[in-house]
Structure formats: structure tokens, C-alpha cells
Short mmCIF file of C-alpha atoms and ligand atoms in Angstrom, two decimals:
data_model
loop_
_atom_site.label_atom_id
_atom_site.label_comp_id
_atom_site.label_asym_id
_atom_site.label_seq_id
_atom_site.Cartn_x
_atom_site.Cartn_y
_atom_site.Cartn_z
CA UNK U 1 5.11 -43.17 -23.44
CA UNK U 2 2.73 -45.01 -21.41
CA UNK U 3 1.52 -42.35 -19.08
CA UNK U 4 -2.51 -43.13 -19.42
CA UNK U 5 -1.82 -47.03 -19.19
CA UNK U 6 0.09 -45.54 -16.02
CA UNK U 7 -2.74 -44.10 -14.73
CA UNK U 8 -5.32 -46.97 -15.42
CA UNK U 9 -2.94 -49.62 -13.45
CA UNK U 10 -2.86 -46.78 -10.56
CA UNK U 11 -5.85 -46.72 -10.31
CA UNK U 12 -6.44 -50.34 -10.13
CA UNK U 13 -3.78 -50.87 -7.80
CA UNK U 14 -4.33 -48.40 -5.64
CA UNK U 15 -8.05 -47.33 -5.61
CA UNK U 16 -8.03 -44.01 -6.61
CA UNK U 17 -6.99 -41.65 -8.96
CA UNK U 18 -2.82 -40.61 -9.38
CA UNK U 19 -2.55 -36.77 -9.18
CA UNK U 20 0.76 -36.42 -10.72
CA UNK U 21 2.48 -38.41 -13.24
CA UNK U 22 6.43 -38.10 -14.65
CA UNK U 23 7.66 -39.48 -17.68
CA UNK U 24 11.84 -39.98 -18.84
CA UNK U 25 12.77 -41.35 -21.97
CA UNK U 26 15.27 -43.67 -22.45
CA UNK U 27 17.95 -42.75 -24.75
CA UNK U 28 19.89 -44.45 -27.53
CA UNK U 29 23.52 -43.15 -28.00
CA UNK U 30 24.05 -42.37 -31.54
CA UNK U 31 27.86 -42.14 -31.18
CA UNK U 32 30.83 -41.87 -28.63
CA UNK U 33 31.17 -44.78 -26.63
CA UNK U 34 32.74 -45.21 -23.08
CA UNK U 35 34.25 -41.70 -23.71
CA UNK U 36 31.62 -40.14 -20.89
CA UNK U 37 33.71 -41.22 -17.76
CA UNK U 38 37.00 -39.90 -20.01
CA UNK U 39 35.18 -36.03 -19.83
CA UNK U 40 34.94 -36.97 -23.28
CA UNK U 41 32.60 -36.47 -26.28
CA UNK U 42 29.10 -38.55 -26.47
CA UNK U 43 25.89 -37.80 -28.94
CA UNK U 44 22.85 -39.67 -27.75
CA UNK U 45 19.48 -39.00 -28.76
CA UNK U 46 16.55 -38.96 -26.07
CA UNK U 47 13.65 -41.96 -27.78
CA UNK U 48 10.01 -41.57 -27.71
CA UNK U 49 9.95 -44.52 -25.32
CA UNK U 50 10.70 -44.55 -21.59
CA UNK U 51 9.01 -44.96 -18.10
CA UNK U 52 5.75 -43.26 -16.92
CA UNK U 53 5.13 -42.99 -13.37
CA UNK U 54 1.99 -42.25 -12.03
CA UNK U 55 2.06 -41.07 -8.19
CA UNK U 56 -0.07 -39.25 -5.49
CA UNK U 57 1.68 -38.36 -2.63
CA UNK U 58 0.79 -40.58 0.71
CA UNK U 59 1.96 -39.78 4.80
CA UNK U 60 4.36 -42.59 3.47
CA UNK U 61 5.41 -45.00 3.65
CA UNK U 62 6.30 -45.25 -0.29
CA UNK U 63 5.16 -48.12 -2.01
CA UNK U 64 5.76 -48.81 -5.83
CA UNK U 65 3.99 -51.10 -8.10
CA UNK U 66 6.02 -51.38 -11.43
CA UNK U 67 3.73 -53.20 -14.19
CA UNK U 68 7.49 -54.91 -15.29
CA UNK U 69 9.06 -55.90 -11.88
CA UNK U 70 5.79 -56.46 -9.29
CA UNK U 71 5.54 -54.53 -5.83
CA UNK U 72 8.94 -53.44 -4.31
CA UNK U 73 9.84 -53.12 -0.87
CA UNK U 74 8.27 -50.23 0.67
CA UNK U 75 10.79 -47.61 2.44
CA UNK U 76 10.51 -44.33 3.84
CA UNK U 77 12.21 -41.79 1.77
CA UNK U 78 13.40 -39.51 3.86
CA UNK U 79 15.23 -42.02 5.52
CA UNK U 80 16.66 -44.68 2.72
CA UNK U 81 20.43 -45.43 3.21
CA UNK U 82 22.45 -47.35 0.52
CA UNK U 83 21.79 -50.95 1.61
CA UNK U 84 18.39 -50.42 3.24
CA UNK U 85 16.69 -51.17 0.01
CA UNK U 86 16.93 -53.92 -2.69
CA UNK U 87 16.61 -54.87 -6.35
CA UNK U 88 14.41 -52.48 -8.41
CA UNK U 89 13.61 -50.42 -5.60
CA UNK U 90 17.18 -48.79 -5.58
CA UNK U 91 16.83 -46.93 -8.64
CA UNK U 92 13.66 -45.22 -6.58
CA UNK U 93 14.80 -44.97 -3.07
CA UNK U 94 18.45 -44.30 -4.41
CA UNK U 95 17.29 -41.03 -6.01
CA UNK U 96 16.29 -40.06 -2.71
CA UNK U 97 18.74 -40.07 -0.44
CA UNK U 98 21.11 -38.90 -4.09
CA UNK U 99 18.74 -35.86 -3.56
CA UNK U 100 19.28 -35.54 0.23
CA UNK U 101 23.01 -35.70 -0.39
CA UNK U 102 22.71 -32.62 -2.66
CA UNK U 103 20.99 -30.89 0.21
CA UNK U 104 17.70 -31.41 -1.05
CA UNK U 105 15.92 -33.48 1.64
CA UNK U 106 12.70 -34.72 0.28
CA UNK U 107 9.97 -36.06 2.23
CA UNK U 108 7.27 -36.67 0.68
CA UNK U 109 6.03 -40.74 0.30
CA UNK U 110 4.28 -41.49 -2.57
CA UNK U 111 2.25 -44.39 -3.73
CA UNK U 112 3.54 -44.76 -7.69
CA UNK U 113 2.79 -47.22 -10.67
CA UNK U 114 5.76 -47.54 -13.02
CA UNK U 115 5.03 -48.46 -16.90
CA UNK U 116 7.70 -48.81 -19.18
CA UNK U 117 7.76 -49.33 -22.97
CA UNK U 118 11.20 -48.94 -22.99
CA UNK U 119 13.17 -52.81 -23.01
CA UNK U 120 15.16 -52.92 -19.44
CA UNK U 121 18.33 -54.24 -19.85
CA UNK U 122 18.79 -53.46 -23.39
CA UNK U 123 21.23 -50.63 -23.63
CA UNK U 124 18.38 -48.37 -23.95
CA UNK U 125 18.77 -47.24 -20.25
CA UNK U 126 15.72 -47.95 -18.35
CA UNK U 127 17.96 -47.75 -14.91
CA UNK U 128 18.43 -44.12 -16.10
CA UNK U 129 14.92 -43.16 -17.23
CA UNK U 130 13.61 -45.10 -13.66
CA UNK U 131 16.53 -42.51 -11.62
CA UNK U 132 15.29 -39.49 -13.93
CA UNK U 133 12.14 -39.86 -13.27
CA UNK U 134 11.66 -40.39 -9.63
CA UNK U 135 14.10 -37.69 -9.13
CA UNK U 136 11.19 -34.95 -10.86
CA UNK U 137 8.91 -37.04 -8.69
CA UNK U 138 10.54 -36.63 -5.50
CA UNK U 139 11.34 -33.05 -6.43
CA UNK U 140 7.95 -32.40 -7.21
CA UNK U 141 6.28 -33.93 -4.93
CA UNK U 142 8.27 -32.10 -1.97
CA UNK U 143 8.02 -28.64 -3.37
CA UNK U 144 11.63 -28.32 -5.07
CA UNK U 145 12.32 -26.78 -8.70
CA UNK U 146 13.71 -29.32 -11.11
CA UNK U 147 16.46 -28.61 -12.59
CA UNK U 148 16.83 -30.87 -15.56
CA UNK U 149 20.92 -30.92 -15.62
CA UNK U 150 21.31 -31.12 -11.75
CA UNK U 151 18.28 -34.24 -11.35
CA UNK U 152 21.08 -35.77 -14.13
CA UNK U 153 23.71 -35.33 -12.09
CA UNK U 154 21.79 -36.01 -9.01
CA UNK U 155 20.73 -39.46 -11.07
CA UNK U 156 24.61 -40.36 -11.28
CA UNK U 157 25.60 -40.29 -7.83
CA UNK U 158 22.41 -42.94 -7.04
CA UNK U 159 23.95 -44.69 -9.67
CA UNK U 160 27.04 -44.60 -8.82
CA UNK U 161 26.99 -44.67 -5.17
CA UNK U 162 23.58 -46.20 -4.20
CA UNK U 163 23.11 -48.66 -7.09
CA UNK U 164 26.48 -49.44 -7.28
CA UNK U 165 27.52 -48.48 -10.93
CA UNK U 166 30.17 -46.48 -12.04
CA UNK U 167 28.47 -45.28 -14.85
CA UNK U 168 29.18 -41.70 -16.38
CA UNK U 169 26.68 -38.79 -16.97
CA UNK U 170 25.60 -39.26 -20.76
CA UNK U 171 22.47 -41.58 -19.87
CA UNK U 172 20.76 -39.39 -17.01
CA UNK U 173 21.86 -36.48 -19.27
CA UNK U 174 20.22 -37.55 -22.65
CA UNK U 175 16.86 -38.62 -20.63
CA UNK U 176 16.77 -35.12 -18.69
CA UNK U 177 18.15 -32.68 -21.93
CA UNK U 178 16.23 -34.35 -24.78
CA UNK U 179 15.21 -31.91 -27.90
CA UNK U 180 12.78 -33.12 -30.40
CA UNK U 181 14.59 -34.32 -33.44
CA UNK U 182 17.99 -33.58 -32.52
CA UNK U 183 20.83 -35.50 -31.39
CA UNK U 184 22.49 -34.06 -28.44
CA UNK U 185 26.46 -33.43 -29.01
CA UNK U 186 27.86 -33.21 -25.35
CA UNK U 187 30.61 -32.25 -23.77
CA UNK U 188 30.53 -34.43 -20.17
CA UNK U 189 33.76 -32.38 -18.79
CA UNK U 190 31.13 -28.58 -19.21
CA UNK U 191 28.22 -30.24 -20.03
CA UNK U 192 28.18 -27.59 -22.70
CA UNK U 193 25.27 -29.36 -25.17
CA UNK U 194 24.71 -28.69 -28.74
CA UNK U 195 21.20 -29.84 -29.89
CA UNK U 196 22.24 -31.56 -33.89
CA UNK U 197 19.56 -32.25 -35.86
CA UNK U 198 19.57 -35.61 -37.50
CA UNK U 199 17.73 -35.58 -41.26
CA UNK U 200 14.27 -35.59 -41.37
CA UNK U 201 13.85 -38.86 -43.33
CA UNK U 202 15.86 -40.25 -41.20
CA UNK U 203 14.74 -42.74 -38.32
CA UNK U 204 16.93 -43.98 -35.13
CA UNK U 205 16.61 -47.68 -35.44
CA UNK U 206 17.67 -49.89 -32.72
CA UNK U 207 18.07 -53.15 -32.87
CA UNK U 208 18.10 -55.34 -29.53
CA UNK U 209 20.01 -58.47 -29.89
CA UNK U 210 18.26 -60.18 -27.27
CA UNK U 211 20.74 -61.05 -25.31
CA UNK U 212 20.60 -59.47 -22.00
CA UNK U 213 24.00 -57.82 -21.05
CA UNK U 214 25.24 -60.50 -17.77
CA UNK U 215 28.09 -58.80 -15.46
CA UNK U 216 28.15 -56.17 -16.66
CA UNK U 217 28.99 -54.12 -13.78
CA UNK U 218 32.24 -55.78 -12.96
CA UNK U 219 33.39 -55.64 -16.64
CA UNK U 220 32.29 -51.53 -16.88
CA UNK U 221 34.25 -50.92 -13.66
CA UNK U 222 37.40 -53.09 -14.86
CA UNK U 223 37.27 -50.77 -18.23
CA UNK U 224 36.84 -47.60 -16.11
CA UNK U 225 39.67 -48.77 -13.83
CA UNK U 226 41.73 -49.31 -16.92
CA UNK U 227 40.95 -45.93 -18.68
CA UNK U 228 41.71 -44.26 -15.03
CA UNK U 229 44.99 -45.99 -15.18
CA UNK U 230 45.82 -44.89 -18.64
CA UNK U 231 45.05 -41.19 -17.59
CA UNK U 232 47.38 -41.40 -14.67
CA UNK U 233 50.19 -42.88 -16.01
CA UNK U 234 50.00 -40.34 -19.06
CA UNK U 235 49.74 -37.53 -16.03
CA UNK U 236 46.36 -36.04 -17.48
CA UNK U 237 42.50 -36.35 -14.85
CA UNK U 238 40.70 -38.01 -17.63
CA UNK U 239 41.59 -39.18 -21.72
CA UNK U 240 39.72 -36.15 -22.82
CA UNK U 241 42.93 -34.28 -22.19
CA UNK U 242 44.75 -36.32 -24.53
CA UNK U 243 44.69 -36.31 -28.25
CA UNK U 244 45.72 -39.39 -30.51
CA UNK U 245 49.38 -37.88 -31.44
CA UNK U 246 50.12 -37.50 -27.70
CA UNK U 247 49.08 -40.92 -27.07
CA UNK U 248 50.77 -42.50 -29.47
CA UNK U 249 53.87 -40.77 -28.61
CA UNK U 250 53.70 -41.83 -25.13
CA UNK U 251 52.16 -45.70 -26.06
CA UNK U 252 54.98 -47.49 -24.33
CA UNK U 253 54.36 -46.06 -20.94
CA UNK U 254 51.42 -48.05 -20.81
CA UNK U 255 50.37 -51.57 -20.87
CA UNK U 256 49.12 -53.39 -23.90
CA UNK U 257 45.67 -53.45 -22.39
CA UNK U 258 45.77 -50.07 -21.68
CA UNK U 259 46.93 -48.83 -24.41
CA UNK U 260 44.11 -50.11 -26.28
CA UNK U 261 41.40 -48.81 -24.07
CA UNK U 262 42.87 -45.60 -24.42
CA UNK U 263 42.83 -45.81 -27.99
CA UNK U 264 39.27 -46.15 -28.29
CA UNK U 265 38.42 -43.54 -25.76
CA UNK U 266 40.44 -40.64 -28.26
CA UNK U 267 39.47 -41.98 -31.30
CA UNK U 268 36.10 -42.16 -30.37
CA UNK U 269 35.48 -38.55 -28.39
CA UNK U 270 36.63 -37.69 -31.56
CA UNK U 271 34.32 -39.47 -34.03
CA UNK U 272 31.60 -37.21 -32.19
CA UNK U 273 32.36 -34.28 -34.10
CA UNK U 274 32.94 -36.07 -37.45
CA UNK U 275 28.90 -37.03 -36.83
CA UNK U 276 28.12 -33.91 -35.67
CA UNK U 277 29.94 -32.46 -38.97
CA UNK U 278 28.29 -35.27 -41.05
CA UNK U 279 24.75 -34.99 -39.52
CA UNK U 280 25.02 -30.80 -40.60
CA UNK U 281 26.51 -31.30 -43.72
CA UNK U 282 24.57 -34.33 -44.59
CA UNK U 283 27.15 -36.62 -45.40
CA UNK U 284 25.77 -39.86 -45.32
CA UNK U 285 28.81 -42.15 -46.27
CA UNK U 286 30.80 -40.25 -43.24
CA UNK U 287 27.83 -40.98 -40.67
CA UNK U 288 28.37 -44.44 -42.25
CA UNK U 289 31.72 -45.21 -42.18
CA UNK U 290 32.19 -43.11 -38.90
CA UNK U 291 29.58 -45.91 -37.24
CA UNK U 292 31.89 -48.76 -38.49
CA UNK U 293 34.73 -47.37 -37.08
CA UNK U 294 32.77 -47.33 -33.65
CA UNK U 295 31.25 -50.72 -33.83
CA UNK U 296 35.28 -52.09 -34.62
CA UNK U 297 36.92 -49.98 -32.02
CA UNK U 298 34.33 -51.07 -29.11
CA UNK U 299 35.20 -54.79 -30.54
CA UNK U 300 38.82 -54.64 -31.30
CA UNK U 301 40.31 -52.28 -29.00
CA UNK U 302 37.55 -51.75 -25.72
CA UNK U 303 36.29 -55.43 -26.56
CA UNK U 304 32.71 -54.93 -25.16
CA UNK U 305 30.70 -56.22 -28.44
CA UNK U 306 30.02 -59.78 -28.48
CA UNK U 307 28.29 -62.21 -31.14
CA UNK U 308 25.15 -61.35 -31.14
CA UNK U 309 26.49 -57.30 -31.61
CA UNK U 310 28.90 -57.85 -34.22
CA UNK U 311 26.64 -60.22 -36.37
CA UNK U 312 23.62 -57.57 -35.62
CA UNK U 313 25.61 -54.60 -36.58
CA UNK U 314 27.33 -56.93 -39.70
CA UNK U 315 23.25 -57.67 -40.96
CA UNK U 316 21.83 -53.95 -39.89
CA UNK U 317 24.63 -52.38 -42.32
CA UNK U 318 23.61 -54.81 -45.22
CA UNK U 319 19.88 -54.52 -45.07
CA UNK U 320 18.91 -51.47 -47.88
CA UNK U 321 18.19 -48.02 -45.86
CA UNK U 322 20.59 -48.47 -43.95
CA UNK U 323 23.31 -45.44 -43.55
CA UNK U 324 25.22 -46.54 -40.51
CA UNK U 325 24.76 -49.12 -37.38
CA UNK U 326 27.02 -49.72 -34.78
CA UNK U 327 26.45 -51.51 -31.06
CA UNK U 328 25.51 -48.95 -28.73
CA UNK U 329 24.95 -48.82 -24.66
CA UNK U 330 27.86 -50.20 -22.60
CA UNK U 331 28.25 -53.33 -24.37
CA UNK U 332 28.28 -57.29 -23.88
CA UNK U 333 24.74 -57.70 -24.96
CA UNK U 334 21.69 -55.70 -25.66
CA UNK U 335 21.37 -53.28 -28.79
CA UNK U 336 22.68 -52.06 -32.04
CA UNK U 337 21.80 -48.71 -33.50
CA UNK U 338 21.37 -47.97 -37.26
CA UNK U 339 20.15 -45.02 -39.24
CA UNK U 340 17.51 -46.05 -41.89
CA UNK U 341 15.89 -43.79 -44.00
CA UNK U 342 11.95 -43.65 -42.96
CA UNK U 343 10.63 -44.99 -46.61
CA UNK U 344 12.62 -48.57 -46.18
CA UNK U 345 11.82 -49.08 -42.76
CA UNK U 346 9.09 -51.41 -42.69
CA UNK U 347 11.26 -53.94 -45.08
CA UNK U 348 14.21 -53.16 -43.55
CA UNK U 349 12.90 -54.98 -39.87
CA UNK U 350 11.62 -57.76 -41.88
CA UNK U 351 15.02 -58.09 -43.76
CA UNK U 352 17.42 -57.77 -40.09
CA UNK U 353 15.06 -59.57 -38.00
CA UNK U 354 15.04 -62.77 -40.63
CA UNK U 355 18.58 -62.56 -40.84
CA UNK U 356 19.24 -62.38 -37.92
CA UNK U 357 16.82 -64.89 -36.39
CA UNK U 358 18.77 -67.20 -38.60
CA UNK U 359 21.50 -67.04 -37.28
CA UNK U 360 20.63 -66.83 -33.33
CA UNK U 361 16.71 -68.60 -33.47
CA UNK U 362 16.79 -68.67 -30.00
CA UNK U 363 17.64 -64.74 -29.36
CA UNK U 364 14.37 -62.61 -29.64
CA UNK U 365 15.60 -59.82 -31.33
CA UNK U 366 13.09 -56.76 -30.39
CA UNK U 367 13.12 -54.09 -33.57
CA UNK U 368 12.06 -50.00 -32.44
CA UNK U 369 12.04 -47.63 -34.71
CA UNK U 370 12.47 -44.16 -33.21
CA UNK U 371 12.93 -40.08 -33.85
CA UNK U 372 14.98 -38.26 -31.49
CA UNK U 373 12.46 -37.00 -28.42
CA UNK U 374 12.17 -34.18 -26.06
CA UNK U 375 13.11 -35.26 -22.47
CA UNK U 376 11.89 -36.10 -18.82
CA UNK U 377 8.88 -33.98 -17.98
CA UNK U 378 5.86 -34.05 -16.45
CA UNK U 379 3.01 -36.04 -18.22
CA UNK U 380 0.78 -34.14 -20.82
CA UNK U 381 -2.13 -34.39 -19.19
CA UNK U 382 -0.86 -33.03 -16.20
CA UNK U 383 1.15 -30.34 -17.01
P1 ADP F 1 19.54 -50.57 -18.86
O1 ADP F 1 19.75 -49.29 -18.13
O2 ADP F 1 20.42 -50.73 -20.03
O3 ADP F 1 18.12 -50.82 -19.23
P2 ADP F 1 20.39 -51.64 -16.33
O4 ADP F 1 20.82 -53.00 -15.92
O5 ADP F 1 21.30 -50.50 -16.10
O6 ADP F 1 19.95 -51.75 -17.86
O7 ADP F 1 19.04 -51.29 -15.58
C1 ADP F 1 17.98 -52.19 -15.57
C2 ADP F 1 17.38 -52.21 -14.17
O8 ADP F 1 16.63 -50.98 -13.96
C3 ADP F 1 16.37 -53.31 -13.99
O9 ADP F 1 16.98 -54.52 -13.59
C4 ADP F 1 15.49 -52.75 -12.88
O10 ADP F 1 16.10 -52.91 -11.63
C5 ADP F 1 15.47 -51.26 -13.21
N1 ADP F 1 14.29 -50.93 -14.05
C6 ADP F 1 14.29 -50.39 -15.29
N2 ADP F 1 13.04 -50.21 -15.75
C7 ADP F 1 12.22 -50.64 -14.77
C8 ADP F 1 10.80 -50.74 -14.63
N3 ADP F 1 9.98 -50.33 -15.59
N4 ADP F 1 10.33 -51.26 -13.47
C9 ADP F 1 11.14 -51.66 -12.49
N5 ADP F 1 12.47 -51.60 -12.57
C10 ADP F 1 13.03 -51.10 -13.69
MG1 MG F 2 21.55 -48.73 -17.13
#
């Protein structure tokens, strides 16, 4: 991550030296799709890329400086409501008052430079790297412990509540829980997680379309309203409590629409283990074909790809190395995911990015080859 580039713009920006600095990662979910707000099944991966803050605490107020966005609006954080701050700012200030909420009121202001090598908007979740790591900030800087799960949970509610997202837990969770070359198999109703190692000479490849995801807030709450609906009508809290035969025998009590949003949401909790068994056993035409069956159930049935995902996923599978790809993050834009084995990778971005440039020459596809990372933590250098 970009901690000592962090650091350097600190410094210019501010005139002296930053005495603590954060980093999250952003995460890329391997499989298990809008099956978080179900209290399903989800298996991201944590990526060596993210946000670095750098920050020394001030007698406030806070002001930011990302190297991506410019200067925000500066606020106060121990007094930040939802609506007193705007744009990028949110994801910062939001974490805040989240924190206050939980009954931990920080107040310490900080001056902070945020650097990011981590695409925003890409399905790589920057907003959730930005909440992760301002929440160890604020913690930090205000004398609290962090606790990794509870910052993620923490993260949520700004999301949810401050930034105005419905979003589920798996994005906060991957950037806070990462383990070094492991996928993370989680269970979002316990938050029970299972660290799954993914091969060795295998890499996470993920494959940005380009095409920045547009409304995608109204369409994510119109899916959760729909999977909500499905769960009441079938007299269960969440999908997670129902499994395909019990769906299927209750299919006409629900709409057509419905019906088919629920049928991702089962199908796909359970593809999770099927990786998770694949990834042990080493199965490479299961982590393949359990991938396609993703990428076509987020099209067919939870319609969220579009044309730049399906013909990315549709080149990523074709190109040699490749075991699996599928679109991954919420949808209607941004990235695919593939697993390539390490040897082909360097022809294999050559190969997909040509092929794909073809076909959309005015999408700039963006090409980041990854392991599996450790999570949010203070920088190195500072630890
Ligand atoms: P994703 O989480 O998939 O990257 P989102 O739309 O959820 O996309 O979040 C992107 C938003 O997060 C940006 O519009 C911006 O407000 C904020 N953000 C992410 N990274 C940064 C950054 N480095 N500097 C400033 N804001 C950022
Ligand atoms: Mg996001």
C-alpha cells in the first residue's frame, strides 16, 4: 500500500511530519454474491492494495487531504451528524459519529492525507477500506482498543446509516479480518470465519471493466428490499434460513421477481462451500465451473451484470491460465475476478485486455494481479 507516498504528501501538505499512519485493504470477493444481507455465505479475499492514511492528531478541527478526491470539508468529529458533512468526507466523519453510536465517543481531530492504490468505484471497495481505516484512526487516535470485527461492524452502520447504503458486512469484514494467502469463508449471521487457503500458484486477478457502477444505490436497496420480501413471505429473518428444496416447494408464494432473487441468494450461499471444498481439495474444474454458475446467476436470476461484465467474464474464462472468473462486487459495472495460475499471468493481461479493448475501445479496462493479504493495521513503519 501506499503508506510512505502517504507520508511524503503529508508532509507537503501539511508541513510537518504524520505521527501515525493506518492502512485497509480493499477486498475482492472470490465467491458468494449478495448473500451477505441474506446472513448468508460470502468468501472474499483481503488484496495487497487499499488506502493509507497518514494523520497526526490536531485540537481539531479535522481536515483531510485525499491525493484522489482534493481537500474535504473540515468538521469536528466529535460532533458530525448524518447530513452535516458531504461527498467523500462521509466515509471519514461517518465513522465517527458510527463510533459514538457504539458508545465510543472519539475526540480527537486529526489532520490526515489519504492515498489509495486501490481503483474507487470498482467493486474493489475503497468506501470500505476509507470506513476501516479511519475507524483504527479515530480509535487510535482517542485512546480506544481496536477491535478488528467490531471497527467492521462499526464501518456498516456509517455505511448504512450515515452514507446512506444498505450494504451488508462482508466488505468492512474482509478489509478488517484479512489473512495472508487465504480466502476468508464467512458466515455473516456468527461471523464465525474460516481462513481457506487458495493454491500457491495461484493469483487473484481482477479485472475492472471500466465502467463505473452509476445508481447503484437505488438498484442494491431495490434487490435488498426484494430479498427482504422473499424472506417474509416464506416466514424465515433472512434467505440463509432457507435451503433450495424449501424454496422451491414454496415458489408460488412469491412473485416472479422474487422468486428469482431468492434463487440466487440459496444457490449462491451455497456455492461458498463448494469453493471452500474445491480450494482444499484442489479441484480446479469445480472452482471453475462453480465461478460460472455465479457469474450466470448474478446475470440471469439477480440481473446485476451488465455488458461490459458478461463480455469480461466471457474473455477472462477463455484467455489460457485461467481456472475460473466471474463479476464480483455488487454489480452494474466495475470488476470481474478470475483465478490465473502465476506462470501465465503476464500473457494472460495482454490476451484479456486486447480482447477486450476490442470490443469496448472506449472502456479502460484496469488489470491487478493480486495474492490474498493480511488486513487493516497500522502502517509498518509505525507499528
Ligand atoms: P467502491 O466501494 O466499490 O470502491 P463506492 O461507491 O462504494 O465504490 O465508494 C467509492 C467512494 O468512496 C468514492 O466516491 C469516495 O467518496 C470514497 N473514496 C474511496 N476511496 C477514496 C479515496 N482514496 N479518497 C477519497 N474518497 C475515497
Ligand atoms: Mg463500496
Amino acid at each position: 500500500m501506499q503508506s510512505e507516498w502517504a507520508c511524503a504528501v503529508f508532509e507537503d501538505t501539511f508541513g510537518k511530519a504524520a505521527e501515525l499512519v493506518v492502512e485497509a485493504p480493499g477486498r475482492v470477493n472470490l465467491i458468494g454474491e449478495h448473500t451477505d444481507y441474506s446472513d448468508g455465505f460470502v468468501m472474499p479475499a483481503a488484496l495487497p492494495y487499499g488506502v493509507s492514511l497518514a494523520a497526526r492528531a490536531t485540537d481539531g478541527p479535522s481536515r483531510l487531504y485525499s491525493v484522489a478526491r482534493g481537500w474535504a470539508k473540515s468538521f469536528q468529529v466529535a460532533e458530525v451528524e448524518p447530513g452535516s458533512t458531504r461527498g467523500w468526507a462521509n466515509y471519514a466523519a461517518g465513522m465517527a459519529w458510527a463510533l459514538r453510536q457504539a458508545g465510543m465517543p472519539v475526540d480527537t481531530n486529526a489532520e490526515v492525507v489519504v492515498a489509495n492504490d486501490l481503483p474507487i468505484g470498482a467493486g474493489v471497495s475503497s468506501s470500505a477500506a476509507m470506513e476501516v481505516a479511519f475507524g483504527w484512526l479515530w480509535l487510535t487516535l482517542s485512546g480506544f482498543p481496536v477491535d478488528p470485527l467490531q471497527v467492521a461492524r462499526i464501518a456498516q452502520t456509517c455505511e448504512n446509516q450515515y452514507v446512506g447504503v444498505n450494504c451488508g458486512l462482508m466488505d468492512m469484514a474482509a478489509s478488517a479480518l484479512g489473512v495472508d494467502g487465504h480466502a476468508l469463508l464467512m458466515d455473516i449471521r456468527t461471523m464465525e470465519v474460516q481462513p481457506v487457503p487458495v493454491p500457491d500458484d495461484l493469483v487473484l486477478m481482477l479485472c475492472d471493466t471500466g465502467r463505473r457502477r452509476g445508481l447503484v444505490g437505488s438498484a442494491y436497496n431495490d434487490r435488498r428490499a426484494s430479498v427482504e420480501r422473499a424472506a417474509a413471505t416464506l416466514g424465515v429473518s433472512h434467505l440463509r434460513d432457507v435451503t433450495e428444496e424449501q424454496l422451491e416447494a414454496q415458489a408460488a408464494s412469491l412473485n416472479e421477481e422474487d422468486l428469482r432473487r431468492a434463487r440466487h441468494v440459496v444457490a449462491e450461499s451455497a456455492r461458498v462451500h463448494q469453493m471452500a471444498a474445491a480450494l482444499r481439495a484442489d479441484d480446479r474444474d469445480q472452482m471453475g465451473a462453480l465461478m460460472q454458475a455465479s457469474h450466470d446467476s448474478l446475470r440471469d436470476l439477480f440481473e446485476v451484470s451488465c455488458e461490459e461484465l458478461d463480455a469480461m467474464a466471457e474473455i477472462a474464462r477463455a484467455a489460457p491460465g485461467c481456472i475460473g472468473a466471474r463479476m464480483t462486487g455488487a454489480g452494474f459495472g466495475g470488476a470481474c475476478v478470475a483465478l490465473v495460475t502465476e506462470q501465465d499471468v503476464p500473457n494472460y493481461v495482454e490476451r484479456v485486455s486486447e480482447a477486450y479493448g476490442q470490443r469496448f475501445p472506449d472502456r479502460e479496462s484496469v488489470f491487478l494481479a493480486a495474492r490474498a493479504s493480511r488486513g487493516a493495521g497500522i502502517g509498518y513503519d509505525f507499528r
